[in-house]
């Protein structure tokens, strides 16, 4: 039986998917595209699925493993040094983050009025925080990850492209650059691998036992967050090749489910999604003004801290413009973690309400 399964496995299709994804990832990385492996995996899998030569689907253990890796990546972003910078202003930071959550989710429910888009899918598609994490858990929550993946990364792309222009033209940034990425880990790669293994092997079963929605993501994320805040990660983070594989798997998961009718739905909702994304960006800029008025942050720092997407592009912009990098990154990290902690529970309620 096992030998027959190996013989029947579509080796050629998976090899083609893998080779094309690696090649496109390298190109997108050279162009400075955020999360290039996820973009590449999504694009290649979609094309192969539409022309009928892609694998049928990604196995569930692979998607759960990818969610766990992404959860650890997000969890280790929160460090005592980073979060201490917002400790004094925790109330306005929390309220502004909740405001971002409310604005983006409300826009998502409006997108859910479009034909072919459920309120749950619309809400997950426009929730401003942790795009890769939300795409990873959409199917598990009952949404359409094809629509969510395209719109989430449309948001990230639009925010990344417009941020330097707004920072310069509106807030008078002297020198603004885009790009940047995660800071390399100071720990050996095997410690990062061990961190992922521990968080996955402990966090996932505990989350499932507690019936936490999106437990494969949230369980490891919360455990990694606790270890990071306790100073117990020893500077480790998931190895970059493993993170790229996880991103690619999430992209494949969504892309391989694309059909021509699904593609038509995505193309039809893009104009409305684009308008709603611009509205979210404008609303978050307003929240940035509120943040700067209620804290010691400058107007530019308030804008960058509340920009709804592209954490590493925000980091690069803050560095090159001479802003308060620690404050900006801390608020962004709080937003991403808050979104991923709250969104699955609200999504479950929305799914039950409009099922």
mmCIF file of C-alpha atoms in Angstrom:
data_model
loop_
_atom_site.group_PDB
_atom_site.id
_atom_site.type_symbol
_atom_site.label_atom_id
_atom_site.label_comp_id
_atom_site.label_asym_id
_atom_site.label_seq_id
_atom_site.Cartn_x
_atom_site.Cartn_y
_atom_site.Cartn_z
ATOM 1 C CA UNK A 1 0.000 0.000 0.000
ATOM 2 C CA UNK A 2 2.729 2.461 0.981
ATOM 3 C CA UNK A 3 4.759 1.584 -2.125
ATOM 4 C CA UNK A 4 1.706 2.160 -4.333
ATOM 5 C CA UNK A 5 1.114 5.577 -2.755
ATOM 6 C CA UNK A 6 4.696 6.558 -3.501
ATOM 7 C CA UNK A 7 4.288 5.437 -7.119
ATOM 8 C CA UNK A 8 1.030 7.367 -7.470
ATOM 9 C CA UNK A 9 2.454 10.558 -5.963
ATOM 10 C CA UNK A 10 2.599 13.343 -8.602
ATOM 11 C CA UNK A 11 6.369 13.889 -8.344
ATOM 12 C CA UNK A 12 6.584 15.780 -11.623
ATOM 13 C CA UNK A 13 3.892 18.308 -10.706
ATOM 14 C CA UNK A 14 5.416 19.003 -7.310
ATOM 15 C CA UNK A 15 8.896 19.327 -8.818
ATOM 16 C CA UNK A 16 7.594 21.854 -11.348
ATOM 17 C CA UNK A 17 5.809 23.808 -8.612
ATOM 18 C CA UNK A 18 8.924 23.816 -6.434
ATOM 19 C CA UNK A 19 11.382 24.855 -9.160
ATOM 20 C CA UNK A 20 9.182 27.680 -10.446
ATOM 21 C CA UNK A 21 8.504 28.927 -6.913
ATOM 22 C CA UNK A 22 12.212 29.033 -6.041
ATOM 23 C CA UNK A 23 12.999 30.915 -9.253
ATOM 24 C CA UNK A 24 10.226 33.481 -8.834
ATOM 25 C CA UNK A 25 11.087 33.931 -5.139
ATOM 26 C CA UNK A 26 14.638 34.898 -6.098
ATOM 27 C CA UNK A 27 13.336 37.446 -8.610
ATOM 28 C CA UNK A 28 10.839 38.991 -6.189
ATOM 29 C CA UNK A 29 13.438 39.102 -3.422
ATOM 30 C CA UNK A 30 15.784 41.030 -5.707
ATOM 31 C CA UNK A 31 12.958 43.486 -6.393
ATOM 32 C CA UNK A 32 12.354 44.038 -2.668
ATOM 33 C CA UNK A 33 8.847 42.527 -2.625
ATOM 34 C CA UNK A 34 7.675 41.732 0.941
ATOM 35 C CA UNK A 35 7.237 38.023 1.748
ATOM 36 C CA UNK A 36 8.570 37.016 -1.690
ATOM 37 C CA UNK A 37 8.209 33.275 -1.094
ATOM 38 C CA UNK A 38 4.512 33.641 -0.294
ATOM 39 C CA UNK A 39 3.911 35.832 -3.336
ATOM 40 C CA UNK A 40 5.832 33.399 -5.533
ATOM 41 C CA UNK A 41 4.075 30.346 -4.139
ATOM 42 C CA UNK A 42 0.677 31.947 -4.614
ATOM 43 C CA UNK A 43 1.389 33.126 -8.170
ATOM 44 C CA UNK A 44 2.975 29.892 -9.419
ATOM 45 C CA UNK A 45 0.376 27.634 -7.785
ATOM 46 C CA UNK A 46 -2.466 29.757 -9.183
ATOM 47 C CA UNK A 47 -1.132 29.588 -12.751
ATOM 48 C CA UNK A 48 -0.487 25.835 -12.577
ATOM 49 C CA UNK A 49 -3.933 25.209 -11.074
ATOM 50 C CA UNK A 50 -5.688 27.279 -13.735
ATOM 51 C CA UNK A 51 -3.972 25.432 -16.589
ATOM 52 C CA UNK A 52 -4.534 22.072 -14.926
ATOM 53 C CA UNK A 53 -0.957 20.908 -14.301
ATOM 54 C CA UNK A 54 -0.580 21.696 -10.602
ATOM 55 C CA UNK A 55 -0.778 19.290 -7.658
ATOM 56 C CA UNK A 56 -4.246 18.727 -6.285
ATOM 57 C CA UNK A 57 -3.695 20.210 -2.825
ATOM 58 C CA UNK A 58 -1.260 20.740 0.040
ATOM 59 C CA UNK A 59 -1.418 18.131 2.786
ATOM 60 C CA UNK A 60 -2.882 19.369 6.074
ATOM 61 C CA UNK A 61 0.223 18.529 8.172
ATOM 62 C CA UNK A 62 2.273 20.752 5.863
ATOM 63 C CA UNK A 63 -0.103 23.703 6.241
ATOM 64 C CA UNK A 64 -0.249 23.226 10.019
ATOM 65 C CA UNK A 65 3.543 23.169 10.169
ATOM 66 C CA UNK A 66 3.721 26.332 8.072
ATOM 67 C CA UNK A 67 1.250 28.056 10.389
ATOM 68 C CA UNK A 68 3.364 27.078 13.395
ATOM 69 C CA UNK A 69 6.520 28.534 11.834
ATOM 70 C CA UNK A 70 4.768 31.813 11.011
ATOM 71 C CA UNK A 71 3.342 31.942 14.533
ATOM 72 C CA UNK A 72 6.843 31.690 16.008
ATOM 73 C CA UNK A 73 8.136 34.362 13.607
ATOM 74 C CA UNK A 74 5.475 36.760 14.852
ATOM 75 C CA UNK A 75 5.843 35.783 18.502
ATOM 76 C CA UNK A 76 9.573 36.539 18.694
ATOM 77 C CA UNK A 77 9.001 40.057 17.344
ATOM 78 C CA UNK A 78 7.897 41.073 20.829
ATOM 79 C CA UNK A 79 10.913 41.613 23.059
ATOM 80 C CA UNK A 80 11.108 43.289 26.482
ATOM 81 C CA UNK A 81 13.188 46.109 25.027
ATOM 82 C CA UNK A 82 10.747 46.788 22.215
ATOM 83 C CA UNK A 83 7.563 46.730 24.274
ATOM 84 C CA UNK A 84 9.033 48.747 27.127
ATOM 85 C CA UNK A 85 9.125 51.739 24.780
ATOM 86 C CA UNK A 86 5.308 51.855 24.748
ATOM 87 C CA UNK A 87 4.785 50.920 28.394
ATOM 88 C CA UNK A 88 4.230 54.538 29.481
ATOM 89 C CA UNK A 89 1.767 55.197 26.648
ATOM 90 C CA UNK A 90 0.124 51.785 26.736
ATOM 91 C CA UNK A 91 -3.449 53.101 26.876
ATOM 92 C CA UNK A 92 -3.381 55.312 23.739
ATOM 93 C CA UNK A 93 -1.384 52.629 21.896
ATOM 94 C CA UNK A 94 -3.957 49.977 22.839
ATOM 95 C CA UNK A 95 -6.919 52.194 21.923
ATOM 96 C CA UNK A 96 -5.404 53.171 18.563
ATOM 97 C CA UNK A 97 -4.664 49.499 17.823
ATOM 98 C CA UNK A 98 -8.252 48.574 18.663
ATOM 99 C CA UNK A 99 -9.388 51.444 16.441
ATOM 100 C CA UNK A 100 -7.371 50.002 13.556
ATOM 101 C CA UNK A 101 -8.957 46.606 14.198
ATOM 102 C CA UNK A 102 -12.463 48.083 14.208
ATOM 103 C CA UNK A 103 -11.936 50.164 11.058
ATOM 104 C CA UNK A 104 -10.404 47.364 9.028
ATOM 105 C CA UNK A 105 -12.958 44.768 10.112
ATOM 106 C CA UNK A 106 -15.838 47.136 9.358
ATOM 107 C CA UNK A 107 -14.400 47.689 5.883
ATOM 108 C CA UNK A 108 -14.156 43.920 5.519
ATOM 109 C CA UNK A 109 -17.832 43.477 6.352
ATOM 110 C CA UNK A 110 -18.626 46.050 3.648
ATOM 111 C CA UNK A 111 -16.542 44.007 1.207
ATOM 112 C CA UNK A 112 -18.637 41.018 2.261
ATOM 113 C CA UNK A 113 -21.637 42.692 0.615
ATOM 114 C CA UNK A 114 -20.040 41.933 -2.774
ATOM 115 C CA UNK A 115 -21.531 38.980 -4.647
ATOM 116 C CA UNK A 116 -19.438 35.863 -4.112
ATOM 117 C CA UNK A 117 -17.737 37.167 -0.951
ATOM 118 C CA UNK A 118 -18.970 36.131 2.481
ATOM 119 C CA UNK A 119 -18.804 38.603 5.404
ATOM 120 C CA UNK A 120 -16.247 36.300 7.058
ATOM 121 C CA UNK A 121 -14.022 36.274 3.963
ATOM 122 C CA UNK A 122 -14.337 40.037 3.553
ATOM 123 C CA UNK A 123 -13.410 40.657 7.170
ATOM 124 C CA UNK A 124 -10.343 38.411 7.032
ATOM 125 C CA UNK A 125 -9.304 39.941 3.714
ATOM 126 C CA UNK A 126 -9.142 43.485 5.076
ATOM 127 C CA UNK A 127 -8.122 42.987 8.700
ATOM 128 C CA UNK A 128 -4.950 45.062 8.974
ATOM 129 C CA UNK A 129 -2.409 42.906 10.705
ATOM 130 C CA UNK A 130 -0.355 39.773 10.139
ATOM 131 C CA UNK A 131 -1.228 39.148 6.486
ATOM 132 C CA UNK A 132 0.638 35.847 6.293
ATOM 133 C CA UNK A 133 -0.948 34.624 9.521
ATOM 134 C CA UNK A 134 -4.461 35.533 8.425
ATOM 135 C CA UNK A 135 -4.016 33.884 5.026
ATOM 136 C CA UNK A 136 -2.686 30.785 6.757
ATOM 137 C CA UNK A 137 -5.753 30.303 8.965
ATOM 138 C CA UNK A 138 -8.515 31.522 6.643
ATOM 139 C CA UNK A 139 -9.574 28.119 5.375
ATOM 140 C CA UNK A 140 -9.604 26.693 8.885
ATOM 141 C CA UNK A 141 -11.911 29.529 9.987
ATOM 142 C CA UNK A 142 -14.270 28.931 7.059
ATOM 143 C CA UNK A 143 -13.215 31.737 4.694
ATOM 144 C CA UNK A 144 -11.976 31.691 1.117
ATOM 145 C CA UNK A 145 -8.180 31.965 1.289
ATOM 146 C CA UNK A 146 -7.944 32.715 -2.434
ATOM 147 C CA UNK A 147 -9.722 36.048 -2.012
ATOM 148 C CA UNK A 148 -8.076 36.732 1.341
ATOM 149 C CA UNK A 149 -4.538 36.122 0.048
ATOM 150 C CA UNK A 150 -4.900 38.396 -2.970
ATOM 151 C CA UNK A 151 -6.512 41.275 -1.067
ATOM 152 C CA UNK A 152 -4.242 41.018 1.985
ATOM 153 C CA UNK A 153 -1.144 41.337 -0.162
ATOM 154 C CA UNK A 154 -2.763 44.003 -2.297
ATOM 155 C CA UNK A 155 -3.059 45.960 0.970
ATOM 156 C CA UNK A 156 0.576 45.316 1.884
ATOM 157 C CA UNK A 157 1.720 46.306 -1.603
ATOM 158 C CA UNK A 158 -0.340 49.504 -1.673
ATOM 159 C CA UNK A 159 0.832 50.558 1.786
ATOM 160 C CA UNK A 160 4.477 49.822 0.971
ATOM 161 C CA UNK A 161 4.290 51.727 -2.321
ATOM 162 C CA UNK A 162 2.530 54.821 -0.947
ATOM 163 C CA UNK A 163 4.330 55.101 2.398
ATOM 164 C CA UNK A 164 7.469 56.925 1.144
ATOM 165 C CA UNK A 165 5.347 59.351 -0.880
ATOM 166 C CA UNK A 166 3.068 60.199 2.052
ATOM 167 C CA UNK A 167 5.974 60.413 4.497
ATOM 168 C CA UNK A 168 7.781 62.881 2.238
ATOM 169 C CA UNK A 169 4.904 64.946 0.841
ATOM 170 C CA UNK A 170 2.688 65.132 3.928
ATOM 171 C CA UNK A 171 5.011 64.710 6.910
ATOM 172 C CA UNK A 172 8.170 66.259 5.481
ATOM 173 C CA UNK A 173 10.491 63.276 5.926
ATOM 174 C CA UNK A 174 13.968 64.372 4.853
ATOM 175 C CA UNK A 175 15.139 61.055 3.434
ATOM 176 C CA UNK A 176 12.918 58.051 2.945
ATOM 177 C CA UNK A 177 13.823 54.615 1.611
ATOM 178 C CA UNK A 178 11.895 51.413 1.200
ATOM 179 C CA UNK A 179 12.930 47.828 1.589
ATOM 180 C CA UNK A 180 14.542 46.262 4.587
ATOM 181 C CA UNK A 181 13.738 42.991 6.195
ATOM 182 C CA UNK A 182 14.006 41.025 9.351
ATOM 183 C CA UNK A 183 17.132 41.525 11.368
ATOM 184 C CA UNK A 184 19.325 38.417 11.204
ATOM 185 C CA UNK A 185 19.287 36.261 14.321
ATOM 186 C CA UNK A 186 22.340 36.414 16.547
ATOM 187 C CA UNK A 187 21.852 32.786 17.625
ATOM 188 C CA UNK A 188 22.914 29.637 15.730
ATOM 189 C CA UNK A 189 20.386 28.255 13.274
ATOM 190 C CA UNK A 190 19.871 25.076 15.270
ATOM 191 C CA UNK A 191 18.593 27.078 18.259
ATOM 192 C CA UNK A 192 16.014 28.666 15.971
ATOM 193 C CA UNK A 193 15.025 25.224 14.730
ATOM 194 C CA UNK A 194 14.730 23.973 18.310
ATOM 195 C CA UNK A 195 12.602 27.003 19.207
ATOM 196 C CA UNK A 196 10.179 26.222 16.380
ATOM 197 C CA UNK A 197 10.025 22.553 17.369
ATOM 198 C CA UNK A 198 9.305 23.313 21.030
ATOM 199 C CA UNK A 199 6.663 25.932 20.251
ATOM 200 C CA UNK A 200 4.951 23.665 17.715
ATOM 201 C CA UNK A 201 5.067 20.452 19.750
ATOM 202 C CA UNK A 202 3.793 22.182 22.893
ATOM 203 C CA UNK A 203 1.729 25.089 21.566
ATOM 204 C CA UNK A 204 -0.381 23.262 18.975
ATOM 205 C CA UNK A 205 -1.664 20.453 21.252
ATOM 206 C CA UNK A 206 -2.430 22.906 24.061
ATOM 207 C CA UNK A 207 -4.311 25.234 21.695
ATOM 208 C CA UNK A 208 -6.274 22.318 20.244
ATOM 209 C CA UNK A 209 -7.058 21.066 23.727
ATOM 210 C CA UNK A 210 -8.444 24.483 24.631
ATOM 211 C CA UNK A 211 -10.377 24.650 21.319
ATOM 212 C CA UNK A 212 -8.599 27.854 20.308
ATOM 213 C CA UNK A 213 -9.472 28.879 16.737
ATOM 214 C CA UNK A 214 -6.479 28.691 14.384
ATOM 215 C CA UNK A 215 -4.600 26.781 17.070
ATOM 216 C CA UNK A 216 -1.733 25.766 14.756
ATOM 217 C CA UNK A 217 -0.851 29.456 14.438
ATOM 218 C CA UNK A 218 -1.933 30.941 17.770
ATOM 219 C CA UNK A 219 -0.570 28.181 20.029
ATOM 220 C CA UNK A 220 3.057 28.480 18.848
ATOM 221 C CA UNK A 221 2.717 32.262 18.557
ATOM 222 C CA UNK A 222 1.612 32.736 22.174
ATOM 223 C CA UNK A 223 4.275 30.342 23.452
ATOM 224 C CA UNK A 224 6.991 32.089 21.407
ATOM 225 C CA UNK A 225 5.687 35.435 22.678
ATOM 226 C CA UNK A 226 5.927 34.275 26.295
ATOM 227 C CA UNK A 227 9.427 32.861 25.798
ATOM 228 C CA UNK A 228 10.576 36.023 24.039
ATOM 229 C CA UNK A 229 9.222 38.348 26.729
ATOM 230 C CA UNK A 230 10.809 36.125 29.356
ATOM 231 C CA UNK A 231 14.187 36.324 27.628
ATOM 232 C CA UNK A 232 14.216 32.556 27.095
ATOM 233 C CA UNK A 233 14.702 32.469 23.322
ATOM 234 C CA UNK A 234 18.418 33.367 23.674
ATOM 235 C CA UNK A 235 18.190 35.551 20.596
ATOM 236 C CA UNK A 236 16.957 32.685 18.419
ATOM 237 C CA UNK A 237 14.419 33.022 15.624
ATOM 238 C CA UNK A 238 13.218 30.578 12.948
ATOM 239 C CA UNK A 239 15.903 29.999 10.288
ATOM 240 C CA UNK A 240 15.253 32.060 7.168
ATOM 241 C CA UNK A 241 15.098 29.048 4.773
ATOM 242 C CA UNK A 242 12.459 27.441 7.002
ATOM 243 C CA UNK A 243 10.444 30.668 7.041
ATOM 244 C CA UNK A 244 10.614 30.866 3.240
ATOM 245 C CA UNK A 245 9.354 27.288 2.975
ATOM 246 C CA UNK A 246 6.477 28.102 5.336
ATOM 247 C CA UNK A 247 5.528 31.161 3.303
ATOM 248 C CA UNK A 248 5.660 29.144 0.075
ATOM 249 C CA UNK A 249 3.412 26.438 1.551
ATOM 250 C CA UNK A 250 0.835 29.045 2.576
ATOM 251 C CA UNK A 251 0.961 30.484 -0.937
ATOM 252 C CA UNK A 252 0.540 27.028 -2.469
ATOM 253 C CA UNK A 253 -2.390 26.283 -0.169
ATOM 254 C CA UNK A 254 -4.344 29.229 -1.560
ATOM 255 C CA UNK A 255 -3.090 29.112 -5.138
ATOM 256 C CA UNK A 256 -3.800 25.448 -5.824
ATOM 257 C CA UNK A 257 -7.482 25.991 -5.017
ATOM 258 C CA UNK A 258 -7.904 28.638 -7.716
ATOM 259 C CA UNK A 259 -10.384 27.918 -10.478
ATOM 260 C CA UNK A 260 -11.530 30.142 -13.321
ATOM 261 C CA UNK A 261 -14.823 31.034 -11.522
ATOM 262 C CA UNK A 262 -12.825 31.874 -8.368
ATOM 263 C CA UNK A 263 -10.463 34.056 -10.401
ATOM 264 C CA UNK A 264 -13.418 35.926 -11.889
ATOM 265 C CA UNK A 265 -14.769 36.609 -8.378
ATOM 266 C CA UNK A 266 -11.377 37.939 -7.224
ATOM 267 C CA UNK A 267 -11.042 40.216 -10.255
ATOM 268 C CA UNK A 268 -14.582 41.500 -9.795
ATOM 269 C CA UNK A 269 -14.046 42.530 -6.156
ATOM 270 C CA UNK A 270 -10.631 44.149 -6.668
ATOM 271 C CA UNK A 271 -11.983 47.663 -7.436
ATOM 272 C CA UNK A 272 -14.105 47.699 -4.265
ATOM 273 C CA UNK A 273 -11.248 46.177 -2.263
ATOM 274 C CA UNK A 274 -8.828 48.841 -3.536
ATOM 275 C CA UNK A 275 -11.208 51.648 -2.539
ATOM 276 C CA UNK A 276 -11.712 50.134 0.912
ATOM 277 C CA UNK A 277 -7.951 49.697 1.395
ATOM 278 C CA UNK A 278 -7.426 53.388 0.612
ATOM 279 C CA UNK A 279 -10.139 54.234 3.138
ATOM 280 C CA UNK A 280 -8.415 52.085 5.776
ATOM 281 C CA UNK A 281 -5.066 53.758 5.063
ATOM 282 C CA UNK A 282 -6.658 57.199 5.442
ATOM 283 C CA UNK A 283 -8.428 56.213 8.663
ATOM 284 C CA UNK A 284 -5.204 54.779 10.109
ATOM 285 C CA UNK A 285 -3.369 57.997 9.216
ATOM 286 C CA UNK A 286 -6.017 59.810 11.250
ATOM 287 C CA UNK A 287 -5.418 57.409 14.134
ATOM 288 C CA UNK A 288 -1.718 58.206 13.780
ATOM 289 C CA UNK A 289 -2.501 61.885 14.358
ATOM 290 C CA UNK A 290 -4.447 60.938 17.486
ATOM 291 C CA UNK A 291 -1.496 58.844 18.673
ATOM 292 C CA UNK A 292 0.937 61.727 18.177
ATOM 293 C CA UNK A 293 -1.384 64.124 20.056
ATOM 294 C CA UNK A 294 -1.765 61.775 23.026
ATOM 295 C CA UNK A 295 1.911 60.774 23.286
ATOM 296 C CA UNK A 296 5.292 62.416 22.733
ATOM 297 C CA UNK A 297 5.544 60.915 19.230
ATOM 298 C CA UNK A 298 6.005 63.185 16.222
ATOM 299 C CA UNK A 299 3.382 63.322 13.470
ATOM 300 C CA UNK A 300 5.640 61.232 11.229
ATOM 301 C CA UNK A 301 6.197 58.621 13.932
ATOM 302 C CA UNK A 302 2.457 58.485 14.622
ATOM 303 C CA UNK A 303 1.767 57.908 10.929
ATOM 304 C CA UNK A 304 4.418 55.195 10.586
ATOM 305 C CA UNK A 305 3.338 53.493 13.816
ATOM 306 C CA UNK A 306 -0.262 53.127 12.644
ATOM 307 C CA UNK A 307 0.362 52.380 8.950
ATOM 308 C CA UNK A 308 -1.691 49.209 8.306
ATOM 309 C CA UNK A 309 0.888 46.900 6.752
ATOM 310 C CA UNK A 310 4.467 46.227 5.720
ATOM 311 C CA UNK A 311 6.198 46.133 9.111
ATOM 312 C CA UNK A 312 9.700 45.857 7.662
ATOM 313 C CA UNK A 313 9.069 48.572 5.083
ATOM 314 C CA UNK A 314 7.865 50.763 7.960
ATOM 315 C CA UNK A 315 11.059 49.928 9.839
ATOM 316 C CA UNK A 316 13.229 50.939 6.877
ATOM 317 C CA UNK A 317 11.289 54.184 6.424
ATOM 318 C CA UNK A 318 11.577 55.064 10.117
ATOM 319 C CA UNK A 319 15.329 54.422 10.087
ATOM 320 C CA UNK A 320 16.033 56.431 6.940
ATOM 321 C CA UNK A 321 13.845 59.367 8.038
ATOM 322 C CA UNK A 322 15.424 59.634 11.479
ATOM 323 C CA UNK A 323 12.254 58.715 13.353
ATOM 324 C CA UNK A 324 11.833 56.994 16.703
ATOM 325 C CA UNK A 325 12.393 53.484 15.374
ATOM 326 C CA UNK A 326 11.825 51.679 18.679
ATOM 327 C CA UNK A 327 8.457 53.358 19.266
ATOM 328 C CA UNK A 328 7.272 52.807 15.689
ATOM 329 C CA UNK A 329 8.223 49.134 15.667
ATOM 330 C CA UNK A 330 6.739 48.551 19.128
ATOM 331 C CA UNK A 331 3.337 49.937 18.118
ATOM 332 C CA UNK A 332 3.420 47.915 14.883
ATOM 333 C CA UNK A 333 4.242 44.723 16.791
ATOM 334 C CA UNK A 334 1.427 45.368 19.275
ATOM 335 C CA UNK A 335 -0.981 45.853 16.344
ATOM 336 C CA UNK A 336 0.028 42.654 14.561
ATOM 337 C CA UNK A 337 -0.139 40.503 17.688
ATOM 338 C CA UNK A 338 -3.438 42.037 18.789
ATOM 339 C CA UNK A 339 -4.969 41.458 15.352
ATOM 340 C CA UNK A 340 -3.904 37.818 15.230
ATOM 341 C CA UNK A 341 -5.057 37.168 18.791
ATOM 342 C CA UNK A 342 -8.466 38.783 18.341
ATOM 343 C CA UNK A 343 -9.321 38.224 14.668
ATOM 344 C CA UNK A 344 -9.817 34.412 14.806
ATOM 345 C CA UNK A 345 -12.292 34.705 17.693
ATOM 346 C CA UNK A 346 -14.256 37.489 15.995
ATOM 347 C CA UNK A 347 -14.127 35.541 12.730
ATOM 348 C CA UNK A 348 -15.634 32.539 14.466
ATOM 349 C CA UNK A 349 -18.501 34.714 15.756
ATOM 350 C CA UNK A 350 -19.039 36.261 12.328
ATOM 351 C CA UNK A 351 -18.992 32.823 10.718
ATOM 352 C CA UNK A 352 -21.662 31.574 13.094
ATOM 353 C CA UNK A 353 -23.773 34.694 12.695
ATOM 354 C CA UNK A 354 -23.797 34.632 8.871
ATOM 355 C CA UNK A 355 -23.281 30.924 8.247
#
